[in-house]
Every structure is written in structure tokens, then in C-alpha cells.
PDB file of C-alpha atoms and ligand atoms in Angstrom:
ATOM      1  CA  UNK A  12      14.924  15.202 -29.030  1.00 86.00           C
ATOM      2  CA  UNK A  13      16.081  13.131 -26.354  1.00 94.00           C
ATOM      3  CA  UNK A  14      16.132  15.108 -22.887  1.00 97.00           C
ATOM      4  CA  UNK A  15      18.532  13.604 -20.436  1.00 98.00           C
ATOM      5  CA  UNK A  16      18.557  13.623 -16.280  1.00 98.00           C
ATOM      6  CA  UNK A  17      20.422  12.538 -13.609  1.00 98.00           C
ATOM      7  CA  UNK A  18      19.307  11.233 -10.254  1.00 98.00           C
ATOM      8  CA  UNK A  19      21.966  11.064  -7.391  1.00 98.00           C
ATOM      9  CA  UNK A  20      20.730   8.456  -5.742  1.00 98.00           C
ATOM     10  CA  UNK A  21      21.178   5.947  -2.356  1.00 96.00           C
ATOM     11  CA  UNK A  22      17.575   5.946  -1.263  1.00 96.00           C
ATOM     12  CA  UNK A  23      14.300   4.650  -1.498  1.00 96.00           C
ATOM     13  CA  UNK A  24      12.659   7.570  -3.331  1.00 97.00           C
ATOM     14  CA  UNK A  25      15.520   7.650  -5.687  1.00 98.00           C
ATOM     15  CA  UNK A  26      14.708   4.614  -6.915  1.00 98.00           C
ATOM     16  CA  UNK A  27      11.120   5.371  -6.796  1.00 98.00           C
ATOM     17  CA  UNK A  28      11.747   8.275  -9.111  1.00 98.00           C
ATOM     18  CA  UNK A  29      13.887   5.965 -11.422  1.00 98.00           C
ATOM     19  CA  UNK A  30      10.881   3.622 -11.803  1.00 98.00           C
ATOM     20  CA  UNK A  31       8.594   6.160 -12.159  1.00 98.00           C
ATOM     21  CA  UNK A  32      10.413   7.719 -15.114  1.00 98.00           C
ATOM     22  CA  UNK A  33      12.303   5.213 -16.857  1.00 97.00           C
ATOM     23  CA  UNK A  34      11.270   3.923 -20.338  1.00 96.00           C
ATOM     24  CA  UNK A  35       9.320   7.769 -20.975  1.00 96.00           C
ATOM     25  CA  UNK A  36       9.715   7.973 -24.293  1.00 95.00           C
ATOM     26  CA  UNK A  37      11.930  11.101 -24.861  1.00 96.00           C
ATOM     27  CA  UNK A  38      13.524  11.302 -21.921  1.00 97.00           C
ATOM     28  CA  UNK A  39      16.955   9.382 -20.699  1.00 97.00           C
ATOM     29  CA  UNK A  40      17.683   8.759 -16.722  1.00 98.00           C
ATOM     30  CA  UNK A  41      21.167   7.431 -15.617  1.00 98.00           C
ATOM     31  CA  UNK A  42      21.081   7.089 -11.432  1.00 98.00           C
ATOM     32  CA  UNK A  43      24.035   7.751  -9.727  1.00 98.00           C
ATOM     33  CA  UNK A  44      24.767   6.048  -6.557  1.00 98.00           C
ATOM     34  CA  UNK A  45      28.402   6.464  -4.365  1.00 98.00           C
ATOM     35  CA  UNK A  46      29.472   2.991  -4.840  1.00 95.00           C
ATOM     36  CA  UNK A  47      30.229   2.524  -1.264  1.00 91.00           C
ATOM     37  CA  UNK A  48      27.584  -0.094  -0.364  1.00 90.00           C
ATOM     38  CA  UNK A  49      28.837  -3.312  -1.358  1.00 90.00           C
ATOM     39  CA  UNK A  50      25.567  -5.099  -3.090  1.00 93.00           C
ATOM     40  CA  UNK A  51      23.314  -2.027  -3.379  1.00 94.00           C
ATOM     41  CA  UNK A  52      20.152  -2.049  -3.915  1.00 94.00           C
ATOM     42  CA  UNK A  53      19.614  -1.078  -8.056  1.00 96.00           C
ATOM     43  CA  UNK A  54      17.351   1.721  -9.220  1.00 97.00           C
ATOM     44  CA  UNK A  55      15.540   1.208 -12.308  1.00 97.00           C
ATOM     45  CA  UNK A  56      17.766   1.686 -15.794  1.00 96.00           C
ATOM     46  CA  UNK A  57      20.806   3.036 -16.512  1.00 97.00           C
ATOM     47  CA  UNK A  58      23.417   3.606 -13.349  1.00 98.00           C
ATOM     48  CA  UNK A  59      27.008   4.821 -12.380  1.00 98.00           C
ATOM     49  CA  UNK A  60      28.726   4.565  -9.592  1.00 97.00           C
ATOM     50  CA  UNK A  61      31.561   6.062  -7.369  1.00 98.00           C
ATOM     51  CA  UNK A  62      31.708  10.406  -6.719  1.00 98.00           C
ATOM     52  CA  UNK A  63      32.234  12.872  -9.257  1.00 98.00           C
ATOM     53  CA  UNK A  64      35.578  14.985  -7.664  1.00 98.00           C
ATOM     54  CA  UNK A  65      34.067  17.487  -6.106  1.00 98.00           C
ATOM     55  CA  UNK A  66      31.716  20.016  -7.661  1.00 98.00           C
ATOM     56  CA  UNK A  67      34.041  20.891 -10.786  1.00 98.00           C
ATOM     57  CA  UNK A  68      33.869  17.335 -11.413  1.00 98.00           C
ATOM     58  CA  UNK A  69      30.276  16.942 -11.168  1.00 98.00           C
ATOM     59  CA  UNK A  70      29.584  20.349 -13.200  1.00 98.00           C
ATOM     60  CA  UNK A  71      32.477  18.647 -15.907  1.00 98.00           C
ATOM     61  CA  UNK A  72      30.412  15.489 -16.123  1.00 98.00           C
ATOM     62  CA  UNK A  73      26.954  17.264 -16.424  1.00 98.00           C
ATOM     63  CA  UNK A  74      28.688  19.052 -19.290  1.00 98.00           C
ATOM     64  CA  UNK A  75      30.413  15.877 -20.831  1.00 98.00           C
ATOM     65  CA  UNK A  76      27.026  13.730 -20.667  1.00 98.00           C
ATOM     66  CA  UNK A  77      24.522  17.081 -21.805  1.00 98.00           C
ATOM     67  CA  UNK A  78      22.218  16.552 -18.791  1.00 98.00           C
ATOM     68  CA  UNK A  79      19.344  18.851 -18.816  1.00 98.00           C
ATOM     69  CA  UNK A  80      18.104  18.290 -15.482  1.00 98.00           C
ATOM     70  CA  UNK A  81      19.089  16.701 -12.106  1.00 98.00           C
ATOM     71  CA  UNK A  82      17.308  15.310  -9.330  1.00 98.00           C
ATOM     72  CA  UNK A  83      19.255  15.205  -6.070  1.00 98.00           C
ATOM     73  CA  UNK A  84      17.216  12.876  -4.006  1.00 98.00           C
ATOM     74  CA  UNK A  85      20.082  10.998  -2.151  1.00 98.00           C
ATOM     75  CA  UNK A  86      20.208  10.976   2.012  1.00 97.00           C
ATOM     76  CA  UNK A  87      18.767  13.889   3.743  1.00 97.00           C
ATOM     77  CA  UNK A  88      22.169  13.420   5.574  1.00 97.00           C
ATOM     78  CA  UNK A  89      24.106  13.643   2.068  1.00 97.00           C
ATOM     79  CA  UNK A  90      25.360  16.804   2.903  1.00 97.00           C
ATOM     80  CA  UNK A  91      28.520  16.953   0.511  1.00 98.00           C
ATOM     81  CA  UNK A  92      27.007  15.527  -2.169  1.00 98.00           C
ATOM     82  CA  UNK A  93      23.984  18.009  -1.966  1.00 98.00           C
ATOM     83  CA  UNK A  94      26.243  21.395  -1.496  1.00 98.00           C
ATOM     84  CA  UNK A  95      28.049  19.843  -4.718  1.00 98.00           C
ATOM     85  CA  UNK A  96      24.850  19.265  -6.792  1.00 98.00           C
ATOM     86  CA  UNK A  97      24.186  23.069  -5.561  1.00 98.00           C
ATOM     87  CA  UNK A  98      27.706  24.425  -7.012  1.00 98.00           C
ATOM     88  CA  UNK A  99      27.606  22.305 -10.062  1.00 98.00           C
ATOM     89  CA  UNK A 100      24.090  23.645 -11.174  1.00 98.00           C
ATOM     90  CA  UNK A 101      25.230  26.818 -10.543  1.00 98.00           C
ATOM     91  CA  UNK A 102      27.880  26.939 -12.760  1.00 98.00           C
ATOM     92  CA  UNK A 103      26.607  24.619 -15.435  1.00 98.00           C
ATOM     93  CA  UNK A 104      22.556  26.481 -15.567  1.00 98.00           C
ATOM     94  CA  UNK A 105      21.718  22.876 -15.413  1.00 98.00           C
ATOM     95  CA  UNK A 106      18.377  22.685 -13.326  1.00 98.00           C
ATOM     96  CA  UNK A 107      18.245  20.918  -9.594  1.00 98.00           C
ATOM     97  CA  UNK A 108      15.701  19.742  -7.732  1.00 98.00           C
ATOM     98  CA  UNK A 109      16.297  18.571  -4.253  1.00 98.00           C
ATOM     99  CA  UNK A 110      13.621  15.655  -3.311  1.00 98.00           C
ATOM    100  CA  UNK A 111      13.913  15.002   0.254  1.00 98.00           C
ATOM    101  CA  UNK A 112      11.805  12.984   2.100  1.00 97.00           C
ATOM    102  CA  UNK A 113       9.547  14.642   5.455  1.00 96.00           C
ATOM    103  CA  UNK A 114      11.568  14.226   8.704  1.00 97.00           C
ATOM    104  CA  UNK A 115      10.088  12.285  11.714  1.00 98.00           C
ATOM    105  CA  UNK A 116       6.940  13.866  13.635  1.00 96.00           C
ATOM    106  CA  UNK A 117       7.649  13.092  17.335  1.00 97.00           C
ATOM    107  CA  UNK A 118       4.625  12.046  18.874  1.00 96.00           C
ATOM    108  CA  UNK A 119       2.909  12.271  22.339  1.00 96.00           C
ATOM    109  CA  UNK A 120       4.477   9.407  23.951  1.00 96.00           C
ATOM    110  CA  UNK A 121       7.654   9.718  22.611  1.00 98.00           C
ATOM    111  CA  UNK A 122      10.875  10.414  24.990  1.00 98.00           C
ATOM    112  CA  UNK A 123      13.443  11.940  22.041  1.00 98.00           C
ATOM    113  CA  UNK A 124      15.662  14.384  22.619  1.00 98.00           C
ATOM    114  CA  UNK A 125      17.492  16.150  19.777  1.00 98.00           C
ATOM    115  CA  UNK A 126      21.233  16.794  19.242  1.00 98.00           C
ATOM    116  CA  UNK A 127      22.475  19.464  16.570  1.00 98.00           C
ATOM    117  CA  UNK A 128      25.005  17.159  15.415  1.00 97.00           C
ATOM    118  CA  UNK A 129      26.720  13.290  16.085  1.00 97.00           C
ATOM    119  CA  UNK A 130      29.645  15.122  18.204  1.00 98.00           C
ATOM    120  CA  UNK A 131      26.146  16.230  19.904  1.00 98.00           C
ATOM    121  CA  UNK A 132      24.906  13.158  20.451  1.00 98.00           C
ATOM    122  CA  UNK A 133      28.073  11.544  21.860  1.00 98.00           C
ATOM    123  CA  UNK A 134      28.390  14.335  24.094  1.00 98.00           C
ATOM    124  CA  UNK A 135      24.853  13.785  25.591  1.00 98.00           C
ATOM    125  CA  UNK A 136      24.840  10.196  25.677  1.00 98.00           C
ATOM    126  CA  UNK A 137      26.721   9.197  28.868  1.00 96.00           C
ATOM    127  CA  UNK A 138      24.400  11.525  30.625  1.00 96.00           C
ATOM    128  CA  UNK A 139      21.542   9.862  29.128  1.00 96.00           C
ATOM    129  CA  UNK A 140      22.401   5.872  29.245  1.00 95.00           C
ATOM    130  CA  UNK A 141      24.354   6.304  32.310  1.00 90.00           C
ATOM    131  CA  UNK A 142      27.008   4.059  33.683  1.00 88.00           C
ATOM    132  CA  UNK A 143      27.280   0.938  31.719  1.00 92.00           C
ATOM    133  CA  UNK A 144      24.172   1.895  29.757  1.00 97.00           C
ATOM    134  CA  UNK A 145      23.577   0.036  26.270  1.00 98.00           C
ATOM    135  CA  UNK A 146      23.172   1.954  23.378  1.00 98.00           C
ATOM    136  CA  UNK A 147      21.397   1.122  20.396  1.00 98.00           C
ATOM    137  CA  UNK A 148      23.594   2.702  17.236  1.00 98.00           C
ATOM    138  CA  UNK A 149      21.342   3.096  13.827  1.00 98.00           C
ATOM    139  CA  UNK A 150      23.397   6.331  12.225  1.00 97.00           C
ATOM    140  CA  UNK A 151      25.588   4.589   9.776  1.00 95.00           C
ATOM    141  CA  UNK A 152      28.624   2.520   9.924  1.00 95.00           C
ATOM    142  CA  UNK A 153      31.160   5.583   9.183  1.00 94.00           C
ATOM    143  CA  UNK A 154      29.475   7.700  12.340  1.00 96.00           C
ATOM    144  CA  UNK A 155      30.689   4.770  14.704  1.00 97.00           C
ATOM    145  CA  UNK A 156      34.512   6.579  14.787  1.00 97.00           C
ATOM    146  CA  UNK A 157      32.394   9.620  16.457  1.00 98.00           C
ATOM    147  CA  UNK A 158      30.890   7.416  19.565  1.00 98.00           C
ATOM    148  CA  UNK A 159      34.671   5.909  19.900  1.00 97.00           C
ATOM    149  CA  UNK A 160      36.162   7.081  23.371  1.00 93.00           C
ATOM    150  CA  UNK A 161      32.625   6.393  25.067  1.00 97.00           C
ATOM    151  CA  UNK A 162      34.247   2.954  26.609  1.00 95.00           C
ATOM    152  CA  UNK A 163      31.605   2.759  29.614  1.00 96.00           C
ATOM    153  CA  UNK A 164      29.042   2.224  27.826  1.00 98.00           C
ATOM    154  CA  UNK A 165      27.803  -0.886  25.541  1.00 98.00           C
ATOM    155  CA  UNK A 166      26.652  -0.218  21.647  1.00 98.00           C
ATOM    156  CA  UNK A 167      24.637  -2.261  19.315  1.00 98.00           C
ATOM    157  CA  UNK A 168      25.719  -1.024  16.209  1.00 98.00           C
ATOM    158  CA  UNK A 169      23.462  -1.689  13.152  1.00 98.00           C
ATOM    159  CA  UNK A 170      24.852  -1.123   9.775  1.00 96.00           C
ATOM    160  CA  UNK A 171      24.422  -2.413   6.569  1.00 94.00           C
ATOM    161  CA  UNK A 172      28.140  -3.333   5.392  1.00 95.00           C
ATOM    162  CA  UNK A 173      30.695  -3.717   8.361  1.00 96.00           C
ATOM    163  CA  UNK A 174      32.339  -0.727  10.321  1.00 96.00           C
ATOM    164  CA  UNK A 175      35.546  -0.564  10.527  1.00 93.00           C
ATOM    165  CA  UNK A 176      37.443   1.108  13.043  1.00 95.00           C
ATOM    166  CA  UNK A 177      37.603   3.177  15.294  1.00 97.00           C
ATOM    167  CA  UNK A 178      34.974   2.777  17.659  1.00 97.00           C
ATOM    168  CA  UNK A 179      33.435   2.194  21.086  1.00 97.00           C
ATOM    169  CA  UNK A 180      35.337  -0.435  22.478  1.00 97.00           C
ATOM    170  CA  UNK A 181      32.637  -2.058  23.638  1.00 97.00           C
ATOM    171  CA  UNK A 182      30.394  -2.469  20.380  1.00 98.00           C
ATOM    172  CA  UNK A 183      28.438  -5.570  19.267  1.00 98.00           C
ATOM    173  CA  UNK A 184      27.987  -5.246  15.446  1.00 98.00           C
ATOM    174  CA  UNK A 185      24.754  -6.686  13.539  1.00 98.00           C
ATOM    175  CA  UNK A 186      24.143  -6.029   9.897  1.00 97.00           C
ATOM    176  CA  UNK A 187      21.603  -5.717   8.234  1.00 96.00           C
ATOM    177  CA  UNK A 188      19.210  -3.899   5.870  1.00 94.00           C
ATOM    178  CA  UNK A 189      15.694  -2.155   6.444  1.00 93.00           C
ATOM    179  CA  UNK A 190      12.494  -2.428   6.001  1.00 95.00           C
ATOM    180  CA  UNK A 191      12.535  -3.471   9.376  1.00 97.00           C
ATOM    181  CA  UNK A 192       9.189  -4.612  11.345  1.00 98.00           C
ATOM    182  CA  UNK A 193       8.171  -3.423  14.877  1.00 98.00           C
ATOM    183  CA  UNK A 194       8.074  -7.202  16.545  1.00 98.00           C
ATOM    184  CA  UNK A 195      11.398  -7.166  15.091  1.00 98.00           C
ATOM    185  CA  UNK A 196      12.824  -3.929  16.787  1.00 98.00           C
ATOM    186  CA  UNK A 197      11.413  -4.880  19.939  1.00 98.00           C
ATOM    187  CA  UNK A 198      12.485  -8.306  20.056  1.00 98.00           C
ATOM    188  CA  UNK A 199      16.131  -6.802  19.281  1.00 98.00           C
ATOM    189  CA  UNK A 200      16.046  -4.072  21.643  1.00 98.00           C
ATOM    190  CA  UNK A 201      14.790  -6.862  24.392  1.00 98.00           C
ATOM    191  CA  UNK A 202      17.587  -9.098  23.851  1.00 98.00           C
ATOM    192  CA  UNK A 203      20.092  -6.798  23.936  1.00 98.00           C
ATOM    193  CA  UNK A 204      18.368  -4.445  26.566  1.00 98.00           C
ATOM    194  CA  UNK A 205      18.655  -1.653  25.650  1.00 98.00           C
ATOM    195  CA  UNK A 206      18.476   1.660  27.225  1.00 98.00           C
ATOM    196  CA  UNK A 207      18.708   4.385  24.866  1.00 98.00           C
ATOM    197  CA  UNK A 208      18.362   4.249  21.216  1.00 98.00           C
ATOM    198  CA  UNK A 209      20.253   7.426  18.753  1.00 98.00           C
ATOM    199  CA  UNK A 210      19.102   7.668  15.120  1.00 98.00           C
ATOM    200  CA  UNK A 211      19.311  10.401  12.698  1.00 98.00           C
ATOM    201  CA  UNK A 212      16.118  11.830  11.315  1.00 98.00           C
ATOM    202  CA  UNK A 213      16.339  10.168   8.400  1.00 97.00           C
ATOM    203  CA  UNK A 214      12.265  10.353   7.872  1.00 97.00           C
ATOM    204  CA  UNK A 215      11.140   7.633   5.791  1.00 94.00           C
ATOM    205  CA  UNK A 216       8.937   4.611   6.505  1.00 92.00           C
ATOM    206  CA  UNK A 217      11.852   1.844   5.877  1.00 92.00           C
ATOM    207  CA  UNK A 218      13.213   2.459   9.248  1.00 94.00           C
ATOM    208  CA  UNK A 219      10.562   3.908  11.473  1.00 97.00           C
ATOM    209  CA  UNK A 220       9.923   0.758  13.659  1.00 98.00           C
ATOM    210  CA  UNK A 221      12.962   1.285  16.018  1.00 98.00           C
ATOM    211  CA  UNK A 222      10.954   4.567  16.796  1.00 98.00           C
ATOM    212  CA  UNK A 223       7.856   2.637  17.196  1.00 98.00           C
ATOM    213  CA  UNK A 224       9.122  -0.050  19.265  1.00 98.00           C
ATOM    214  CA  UNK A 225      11.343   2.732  21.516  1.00 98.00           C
ATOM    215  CA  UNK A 226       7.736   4.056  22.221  1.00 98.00           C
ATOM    216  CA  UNK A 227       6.358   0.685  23.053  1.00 98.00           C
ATOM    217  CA  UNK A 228       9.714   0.443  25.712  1.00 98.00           C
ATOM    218  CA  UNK A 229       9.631   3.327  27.103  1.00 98.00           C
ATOM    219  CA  UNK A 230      13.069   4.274  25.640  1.00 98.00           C
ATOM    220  CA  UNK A 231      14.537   7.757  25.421  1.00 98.00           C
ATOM    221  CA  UNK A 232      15.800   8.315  21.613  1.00 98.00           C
ATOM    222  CA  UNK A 233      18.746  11.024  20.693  1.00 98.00           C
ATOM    223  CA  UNK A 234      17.910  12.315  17.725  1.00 98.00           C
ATOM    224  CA  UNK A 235      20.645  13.947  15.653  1.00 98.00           C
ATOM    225  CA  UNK A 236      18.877  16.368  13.717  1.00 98.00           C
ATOM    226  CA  UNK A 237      18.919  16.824   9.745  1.00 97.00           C
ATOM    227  CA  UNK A 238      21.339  19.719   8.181  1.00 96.00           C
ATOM    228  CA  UNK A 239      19.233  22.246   6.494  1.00 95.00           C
ATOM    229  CA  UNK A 240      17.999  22.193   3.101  1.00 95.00           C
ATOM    230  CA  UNK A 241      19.736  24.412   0.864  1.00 97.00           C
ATOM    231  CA  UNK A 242      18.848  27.851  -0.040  1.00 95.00           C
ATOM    232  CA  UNK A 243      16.953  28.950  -3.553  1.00 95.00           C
ATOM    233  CA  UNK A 244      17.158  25.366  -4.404  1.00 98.00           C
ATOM    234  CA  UNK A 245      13.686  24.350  -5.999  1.00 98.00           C
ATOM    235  CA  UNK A 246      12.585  21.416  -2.754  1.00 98.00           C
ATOM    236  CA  UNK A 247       9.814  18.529  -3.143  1.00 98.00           C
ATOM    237  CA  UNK A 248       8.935  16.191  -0.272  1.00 97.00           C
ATOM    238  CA  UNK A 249       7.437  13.114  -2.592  1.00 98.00           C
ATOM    239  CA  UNK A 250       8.432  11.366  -5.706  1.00 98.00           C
ATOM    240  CA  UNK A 251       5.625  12.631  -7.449  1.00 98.00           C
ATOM    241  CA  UNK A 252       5.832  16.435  -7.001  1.00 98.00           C
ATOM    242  CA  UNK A 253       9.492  15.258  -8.297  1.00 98.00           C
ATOM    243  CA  UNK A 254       8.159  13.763 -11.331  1.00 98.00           C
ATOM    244  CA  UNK A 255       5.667  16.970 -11.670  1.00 98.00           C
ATOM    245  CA  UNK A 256       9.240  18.418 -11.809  1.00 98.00           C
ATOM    246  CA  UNK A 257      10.857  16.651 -13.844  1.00 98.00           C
ATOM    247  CA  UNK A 258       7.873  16.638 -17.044  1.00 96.00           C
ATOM    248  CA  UNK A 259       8.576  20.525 -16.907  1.00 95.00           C
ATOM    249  CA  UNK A 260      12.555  20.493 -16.627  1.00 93.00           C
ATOM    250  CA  UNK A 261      13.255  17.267 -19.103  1.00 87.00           C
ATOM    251  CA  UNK A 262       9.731  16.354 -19.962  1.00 70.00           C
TER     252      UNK A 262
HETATM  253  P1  LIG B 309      28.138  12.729   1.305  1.00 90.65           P
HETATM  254  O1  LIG B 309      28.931  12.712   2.569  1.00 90.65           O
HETATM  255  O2  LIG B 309      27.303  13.887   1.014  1.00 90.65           O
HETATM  256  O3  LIG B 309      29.047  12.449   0.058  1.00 90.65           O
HETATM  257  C1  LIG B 309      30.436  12.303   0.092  1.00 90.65           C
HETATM  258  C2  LIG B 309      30.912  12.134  -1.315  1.00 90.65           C
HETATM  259  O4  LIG B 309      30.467  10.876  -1.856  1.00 90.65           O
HETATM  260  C3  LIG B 309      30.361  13.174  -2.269  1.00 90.65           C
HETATM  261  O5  LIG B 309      31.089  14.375  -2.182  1.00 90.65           O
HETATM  262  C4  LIG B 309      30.481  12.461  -3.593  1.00 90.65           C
HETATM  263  O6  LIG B 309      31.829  12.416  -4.022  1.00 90.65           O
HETATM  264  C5  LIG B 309      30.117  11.031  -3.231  1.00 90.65           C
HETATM  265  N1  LIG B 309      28.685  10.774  -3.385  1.00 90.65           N
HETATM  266  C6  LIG B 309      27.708  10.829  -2.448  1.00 90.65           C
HETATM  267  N2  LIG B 309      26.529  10.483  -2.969  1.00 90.65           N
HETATM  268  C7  LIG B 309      26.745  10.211  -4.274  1.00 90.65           C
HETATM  269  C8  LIG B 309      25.929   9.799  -5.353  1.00 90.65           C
HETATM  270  N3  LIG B 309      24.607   9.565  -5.177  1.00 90.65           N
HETATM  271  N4  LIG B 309      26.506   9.616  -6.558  1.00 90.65           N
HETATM  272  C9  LIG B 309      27.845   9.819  -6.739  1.00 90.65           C
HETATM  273  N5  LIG B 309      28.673  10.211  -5.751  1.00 90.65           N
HETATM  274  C10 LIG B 309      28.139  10.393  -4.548  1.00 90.65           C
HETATM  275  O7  LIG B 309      27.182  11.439   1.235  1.00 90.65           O
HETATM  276  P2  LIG B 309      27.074  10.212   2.226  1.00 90.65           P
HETATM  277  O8  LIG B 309      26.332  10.667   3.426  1.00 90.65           O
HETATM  278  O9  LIG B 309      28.419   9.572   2.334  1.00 90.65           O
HETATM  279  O10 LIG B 309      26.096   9.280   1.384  1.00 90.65           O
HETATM  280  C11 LIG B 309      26.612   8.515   0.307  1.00 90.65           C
HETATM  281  C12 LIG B 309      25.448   7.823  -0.387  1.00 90.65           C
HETATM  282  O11 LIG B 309      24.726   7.019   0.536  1.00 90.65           O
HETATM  283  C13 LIG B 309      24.441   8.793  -0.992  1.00 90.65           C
HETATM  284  O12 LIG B 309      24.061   8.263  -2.242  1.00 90.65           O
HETATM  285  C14 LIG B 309      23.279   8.785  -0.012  1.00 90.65           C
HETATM  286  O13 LIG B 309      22.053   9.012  -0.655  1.00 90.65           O
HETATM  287  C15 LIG B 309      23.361   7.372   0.552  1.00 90.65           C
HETATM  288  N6  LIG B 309      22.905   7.259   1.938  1.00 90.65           N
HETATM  289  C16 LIG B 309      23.430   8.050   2.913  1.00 90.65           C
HETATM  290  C17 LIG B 309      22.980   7.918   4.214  1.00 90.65           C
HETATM  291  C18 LIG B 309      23.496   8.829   5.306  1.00 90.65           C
HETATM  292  O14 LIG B 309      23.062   8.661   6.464  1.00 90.65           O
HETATM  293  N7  LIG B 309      24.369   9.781   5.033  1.00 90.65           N
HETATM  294  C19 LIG B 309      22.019   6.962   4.513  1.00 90.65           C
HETATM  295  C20 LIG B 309      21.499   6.156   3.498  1.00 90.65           C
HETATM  296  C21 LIG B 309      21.959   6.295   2.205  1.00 90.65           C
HETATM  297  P3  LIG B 309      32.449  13.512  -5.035  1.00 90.65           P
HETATM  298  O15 LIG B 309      32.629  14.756  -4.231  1.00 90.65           O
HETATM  299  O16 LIG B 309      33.709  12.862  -5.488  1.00 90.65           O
HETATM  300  O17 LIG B 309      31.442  13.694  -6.136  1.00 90.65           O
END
């Protein structure tokens, strides 16, 4: 009998866990991604795209396609999508896993101070760039509209498809997608010299050279910190404890 899971997607380990279990025989993976990347990057096998409506929808669509199991290993900032995967196997029985990736250790050397939230981070910026200061941007093209209203200061914004408005009026926009290299973050944060750099603790490796490089400068970083895991949700940190997971759920 075929068993069937779904793995909402967006990130690297998602597609990890898509490579790791696609083509097992008895077992069928469809990845689910939220469609609002323009040329993502394409797990492994089968895939839809675009949200579900909400947790009824997702707990309808579970239902429709008789998943067995589901992997929620998108964004440790995915916070809808999570609390939906939450409802949905709550009222369908269906089995969830949450894989999320370690956040960032800080270490020694490092200058980072946390905010609670982006609102956070805005509000602690000014005092942290100071007057004219230039701010390097790496939370996401839709967080931009947060940081809008902060006119003295200067933002490199780096996303991978193009913000759109609102935001800081002064904002210089460069796209782009990770892995990125140290020599590369510091030859970016020279050019544009930068004084503070704000990131989310997204934990991962693909981005960790703007930490490194922020080190290597002598940067402060505002770090906006991760929303909590959810509770009695079943949580793995790697893509193989997820796979251990997954050959007792839909093996
Ligand atoms: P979110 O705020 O939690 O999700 C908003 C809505 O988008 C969800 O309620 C859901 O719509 C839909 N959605 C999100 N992820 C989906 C998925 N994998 N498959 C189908 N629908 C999905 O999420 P987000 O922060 O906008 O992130 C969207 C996607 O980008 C996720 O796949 C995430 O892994 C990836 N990503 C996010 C970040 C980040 O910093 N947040 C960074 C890198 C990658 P419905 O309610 O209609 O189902």
C-alpha cells in the first residue's frame, strides 16, 4: 500500500528531505511550496504550489489527497503556515513533524543584540546606526514595509525577488540568492559601508557569512529572534532524524 506525505516546503532542508525520500518504494511525497518566489528553487518529485486557505483548507486537502503524514519543515519564521499545519493535524489525526533547523550560536567576538520582533528591531535601530547610519537589511523583502518611516538612515536591502513598497526612503535594493561566501559579504558590506547589519535567526549554513564577515568588521548585528516552536508538536533539528520520522509515520 502506497503511504503518502506532504512536505511544506521553502527551504534548504525541505528539499533535502524530498531527495532523501523520493523514489522509496511505497511511499509518495508531493512538496508544497507558497508560490511566492518567482523561479524557486525545486525540491525533488512531485510539487504544488500557492497556500491552502487557512487551516480548514489545509485539513480539507490532507483529507482530499489521503496524506498519512506531514513534514512541516518550511522557514523557522513561517509562523502562519506552521500554526496551520498544527490546526490541520489536529483535526484531521494526520501526523506532523516540525523539522526546523538549529538557530545561530553567537560567538565570543560577536556584537549582536536581539530584538523580540521586526517592530523591535526598527525601534532599536536608530539608536544603534545613529544619524545617517547604513543599514544592512537581510529579513525578507515583505519585512522592508516595517523599517519604512526610518528616513535618516540608509538601507541595503537584500532580497531575492524585488520589494515593493513601502519602505525606507532611502533604500538601495540588491537581489540576490544565498549560499553566499564570506569575501563576498565583506566586500559588500565594504562598499556600501556599512554600520549595522539586522538578520533574523534564520540558522542555517546558506546565509551565515554576513555573520561571519560582521565579526571580521567589527559590526553590531540586530537579531530578530525566532517565534517559538509549537507546543506537543513532535520537533527534529536535521533531515535525518526527519527521515527517522518519517520510516515510522509513512514508512
Ligand atoms: P507564513 O507567513 O507562515 O505563511 C503565510 C501563508 O502562506 C500561509 O498561511 C499559507 O497560506 C501560505 N504558505 C506558506 N508556506 C507555504 C507552503 N510551504 N506551502 C503552501 N502554502 C504556504 O510563511 P512565510 O513566512 O510567508 O513563508 C512563505 C514560504 O517561504 C514558506 O514556504 C517558507 O518556508 C519560505 N521562506 C520563508 C522565509 C521567512 O523568512 N519567513 C524565508 C525563507 C523561505 P494558506 O493559509 O492559504 O495555506
Amino acid at each position: 500500500m502506497t503511504r503518502r506525505l506532504l512536505i511544506l516546503g521553502g527551504t534548504a532542508e525541505a528539499r533535502g528531505l524530498a531527495e532523501r525520500l523520493v523514489g522509496r518504494p511505497g511511499l509518495r511525497v508531493v512538496s508544497s511550496l507558497a508560490g511566492r518566489v518567482a523561479d524557486p528553487r525545486l525540491p525533488a518529485g512531485e510539487v504544488r504550489e500557492g497556500g491552502f486557505g487557512g487551516p480548514a483548507g489545509l485539513a480539507a486537502w490532507l483529507r482530499e489527497h489521503r496524506i498519512d503524514a506531514v513534514v512541516d519543515a518550511t522557514h523557522p519564521f513561517a509562523r502562519r503556515m506552521t500554526a496551520s499545519a498544527v490546526a490541520a493535524s489536529a483535526e484531521t489525526g494526520v501526523p506532523l513533524l516540525v523539522l526546523r533547523r538549529p538557530g545561530w550560536r553567537r560567538r565570543p567576538d560577536d556584537d549582536w543584540r536581539w530584538a523580540a520582533t521586526l517592530e523591535e528591531a526598527a525601534a532599536l535601530l536608530p539608536g544603534l546606526a545613529g544619524d545617517g547610519g547604513r543599514v544592512f537589511l537581510t529579513t525578507g523583502r515583505r519585512s522592508l514595509a516595517v523599517f519604512a518611516g526610518l528616513d535618516d538612515l540608509w538601507f541595503l536591502a537584500r532580497s531575492v525577488d524585488p520589494p515593493e513598497p513601502p519602505m525606507p526612503r532611502h533604500t538601495h535594493v540588491v537581489l540576490s540568492r544565498g549560499p553566499y561566501t564570506v569575501p563576498g559579504e565583506l566586500a559588500l558590506m565594504r562598499e556600501h559601508r556599512i554600520d549595522v547589519l539586522v538578520t533574523k535567526d534564520s540558522g542555517g549554513e546558506m546565509t551565515t557569512a554576513k555573520l561571519a564577515a560582521a565579526r571580521e568588521l567589527g559590526l553590531p548585528v540586530l537579531v530578530v529572534r525566532r517565534p517559538p516552536a509549537p507546543d506537543g508538536v513532535p520537533l527534529v533539528d536535521t533531515v535525518e532524524a526527519a527521515v527517522a520520522w518519517v520510516g515510522a509515520h509513512a514508512g
